[in-house]
CSV table of C-alpha atoms in Angstrom, one decimal:
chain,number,residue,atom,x,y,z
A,164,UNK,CA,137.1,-11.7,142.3
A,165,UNK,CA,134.7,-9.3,143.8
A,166,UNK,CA,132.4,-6.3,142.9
A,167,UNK,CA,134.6,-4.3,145.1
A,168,UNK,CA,137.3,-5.0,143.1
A,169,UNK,CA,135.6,-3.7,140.0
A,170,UNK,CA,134.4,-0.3,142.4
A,171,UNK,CA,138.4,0.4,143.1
A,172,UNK,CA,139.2,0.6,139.3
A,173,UNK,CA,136.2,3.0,138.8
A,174,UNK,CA,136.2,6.9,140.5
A,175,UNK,CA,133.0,5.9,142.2
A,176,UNK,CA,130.8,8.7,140.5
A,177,UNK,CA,127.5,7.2,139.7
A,178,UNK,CA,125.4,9.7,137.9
A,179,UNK,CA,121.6,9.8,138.7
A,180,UNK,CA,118.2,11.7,137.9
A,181,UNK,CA,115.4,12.2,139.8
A,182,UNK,CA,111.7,10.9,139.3
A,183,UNK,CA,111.2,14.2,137.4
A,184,UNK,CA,113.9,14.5,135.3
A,185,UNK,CA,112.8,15.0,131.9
A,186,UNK,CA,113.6,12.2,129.5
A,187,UNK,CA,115.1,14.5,126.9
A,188,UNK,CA,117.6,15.2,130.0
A,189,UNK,CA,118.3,11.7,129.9
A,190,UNK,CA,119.2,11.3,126.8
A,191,UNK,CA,121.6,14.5,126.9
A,192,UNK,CA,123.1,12.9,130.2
A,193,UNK,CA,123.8,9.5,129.0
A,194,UNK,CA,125.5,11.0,125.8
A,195,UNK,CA,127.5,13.2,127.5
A,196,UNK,CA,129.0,10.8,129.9
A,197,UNK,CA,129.0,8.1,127.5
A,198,UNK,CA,126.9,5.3,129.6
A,199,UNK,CA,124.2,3.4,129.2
A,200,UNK,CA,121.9,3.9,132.3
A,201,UNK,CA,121.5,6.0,135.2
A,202,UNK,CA,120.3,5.6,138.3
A,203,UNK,CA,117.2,7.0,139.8
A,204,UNK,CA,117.0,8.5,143.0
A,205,UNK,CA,114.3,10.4,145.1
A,206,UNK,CA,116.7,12.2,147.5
A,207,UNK,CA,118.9,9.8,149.0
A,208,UNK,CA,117.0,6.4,148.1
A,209,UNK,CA,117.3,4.8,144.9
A,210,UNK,CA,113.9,4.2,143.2
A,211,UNK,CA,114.5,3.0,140.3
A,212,UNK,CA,117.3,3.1,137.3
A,213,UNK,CA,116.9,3.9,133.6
A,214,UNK,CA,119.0,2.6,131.0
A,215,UNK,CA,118.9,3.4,127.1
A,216,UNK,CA,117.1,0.1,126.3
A,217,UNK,CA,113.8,1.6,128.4
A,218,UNK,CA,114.4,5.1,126.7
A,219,UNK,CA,114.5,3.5,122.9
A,220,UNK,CA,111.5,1.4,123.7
A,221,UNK,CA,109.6,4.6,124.8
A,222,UNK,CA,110.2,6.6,122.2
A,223,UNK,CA,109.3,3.6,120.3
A,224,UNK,CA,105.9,3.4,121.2
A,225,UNK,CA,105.0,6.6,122.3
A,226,UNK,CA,107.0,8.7,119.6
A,227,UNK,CA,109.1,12.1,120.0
A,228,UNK,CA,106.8,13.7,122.4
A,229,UNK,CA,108.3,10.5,124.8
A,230,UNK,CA,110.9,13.0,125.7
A,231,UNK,CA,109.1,15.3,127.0
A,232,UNK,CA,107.7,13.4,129.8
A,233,UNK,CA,109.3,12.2,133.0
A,234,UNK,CA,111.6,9.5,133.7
A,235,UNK,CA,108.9,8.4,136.3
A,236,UNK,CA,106.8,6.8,133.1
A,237,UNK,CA,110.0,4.7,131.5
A,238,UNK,CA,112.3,3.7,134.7
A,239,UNK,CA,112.8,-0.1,135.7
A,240,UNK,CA,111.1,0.6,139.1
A,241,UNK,CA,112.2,-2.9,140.7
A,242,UNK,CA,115.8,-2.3,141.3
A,243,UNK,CA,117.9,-5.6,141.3
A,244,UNK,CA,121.4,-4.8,142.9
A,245,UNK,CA,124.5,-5.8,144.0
A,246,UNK,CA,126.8,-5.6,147.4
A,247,UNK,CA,130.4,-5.4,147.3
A,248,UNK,CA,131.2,-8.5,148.3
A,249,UNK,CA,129.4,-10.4,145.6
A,250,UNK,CA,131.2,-12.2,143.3
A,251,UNK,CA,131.6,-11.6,139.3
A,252,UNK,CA,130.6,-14.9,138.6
A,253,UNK,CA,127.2,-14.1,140.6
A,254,UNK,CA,126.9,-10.4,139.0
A,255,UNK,CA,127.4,-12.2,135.4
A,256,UNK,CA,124.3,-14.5,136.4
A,257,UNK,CA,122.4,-11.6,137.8
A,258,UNK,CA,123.3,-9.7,134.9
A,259,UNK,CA,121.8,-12.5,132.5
A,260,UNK,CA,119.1,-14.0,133.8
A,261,UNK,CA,117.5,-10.4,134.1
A,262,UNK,CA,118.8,-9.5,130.6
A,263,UNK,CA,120.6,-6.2,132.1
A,264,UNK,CA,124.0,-4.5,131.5
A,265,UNK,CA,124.0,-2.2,134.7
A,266,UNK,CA,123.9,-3.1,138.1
A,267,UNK,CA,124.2,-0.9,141.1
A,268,UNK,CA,125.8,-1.2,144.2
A,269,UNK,CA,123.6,-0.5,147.2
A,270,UNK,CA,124.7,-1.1,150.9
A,271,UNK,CA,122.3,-0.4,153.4
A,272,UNK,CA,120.7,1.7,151.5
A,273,UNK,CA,123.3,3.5,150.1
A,274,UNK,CA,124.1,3.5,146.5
A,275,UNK,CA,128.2,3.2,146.3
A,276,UNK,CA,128.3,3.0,142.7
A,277,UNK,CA,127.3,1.1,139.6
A,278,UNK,CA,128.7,-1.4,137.2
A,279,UNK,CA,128.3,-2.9,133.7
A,280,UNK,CA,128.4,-5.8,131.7
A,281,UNK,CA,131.3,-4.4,130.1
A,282,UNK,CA,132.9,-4.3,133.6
A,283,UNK,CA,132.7,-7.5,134.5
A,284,UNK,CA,133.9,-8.8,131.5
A,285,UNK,CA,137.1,-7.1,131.0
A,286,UNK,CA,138.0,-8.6,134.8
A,287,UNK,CA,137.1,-11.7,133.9
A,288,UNK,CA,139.2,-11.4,130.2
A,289,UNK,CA,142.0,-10.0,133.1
A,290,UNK,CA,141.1,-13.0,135.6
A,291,UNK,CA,141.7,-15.6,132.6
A,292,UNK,CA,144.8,-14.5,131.0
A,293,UNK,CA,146.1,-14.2,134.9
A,294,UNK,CA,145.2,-17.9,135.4
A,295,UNK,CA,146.6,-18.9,131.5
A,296,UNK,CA,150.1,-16.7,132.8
A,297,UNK,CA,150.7,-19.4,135.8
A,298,UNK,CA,150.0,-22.7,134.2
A,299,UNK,CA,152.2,-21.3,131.4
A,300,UNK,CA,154.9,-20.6,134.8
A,301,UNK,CA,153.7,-23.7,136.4
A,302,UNK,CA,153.9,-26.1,133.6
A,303,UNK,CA,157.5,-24.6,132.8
A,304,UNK,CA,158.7,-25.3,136.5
């Protein structure tokens, strides 16, 4: 199974903030679309991504007045990412060895959309109880 396969279940929106956006923005966004991260993009390159994890931990240390200030000062600036044709099992290891639920999908350059822990687990719940369904039909034959 493939991170492409994931993309064709999702609509392929991946919504993003600039270097400027304001963090109270962020906070408003990822609410209101009920996510956990967005990406960061300065025009049509992705420079980073910001998740709620980075958001808490500002606020944490640098109190309310954190969300005034721009996401510049709180984004992940090192962007680890994913192509289409890597596999879940791959993503999963991505996903934990850098302790991260959101990956995006960048091709060339191009961001084609974005995908979560939560993502690749229900495929691979899916994937499993696909495999159990034929040894239950093979085992019956």
């Amino acid at each position: 199974m493939s991170v492409a396969e994931i993309l064709n279940g999702k609509n392929g929106d991946v919504v993003t903030a600039t270097p400027e956006t304001l963090l109270v923005e962020v906070a408003n966004t990822l609410a209101k679309h009920r996510i956990g991260a967005l990406v960061v993009k300065d025009g049509a390159v992705v420079c980073g991504i910001i998740s709620e994890r980075d958001l808490v931990r500002h606020i944490a240390s640098d109190g309310a007045d954190a969300l005034d200030q721009q996401v510049l000062k709180c984004m992940t600036k090192t962007v680890v990412s994913c192509q289409r044709t890597d596999t879940i099992d791959s993503v999963m290891e991505k996903m934990s060895t850098g302790r991260f639920r959101h990956l995006p999908v960048i091709e060339d350059g191009e961001l084609l959309g974005i995908i979560s822990i939560g993502d690749v687990g229900k495929r691979k719940i899916e994937q499993a109880e696909r495999d159990a369904e034929d040894l239950k039909r093979y085992s019956a034959s």
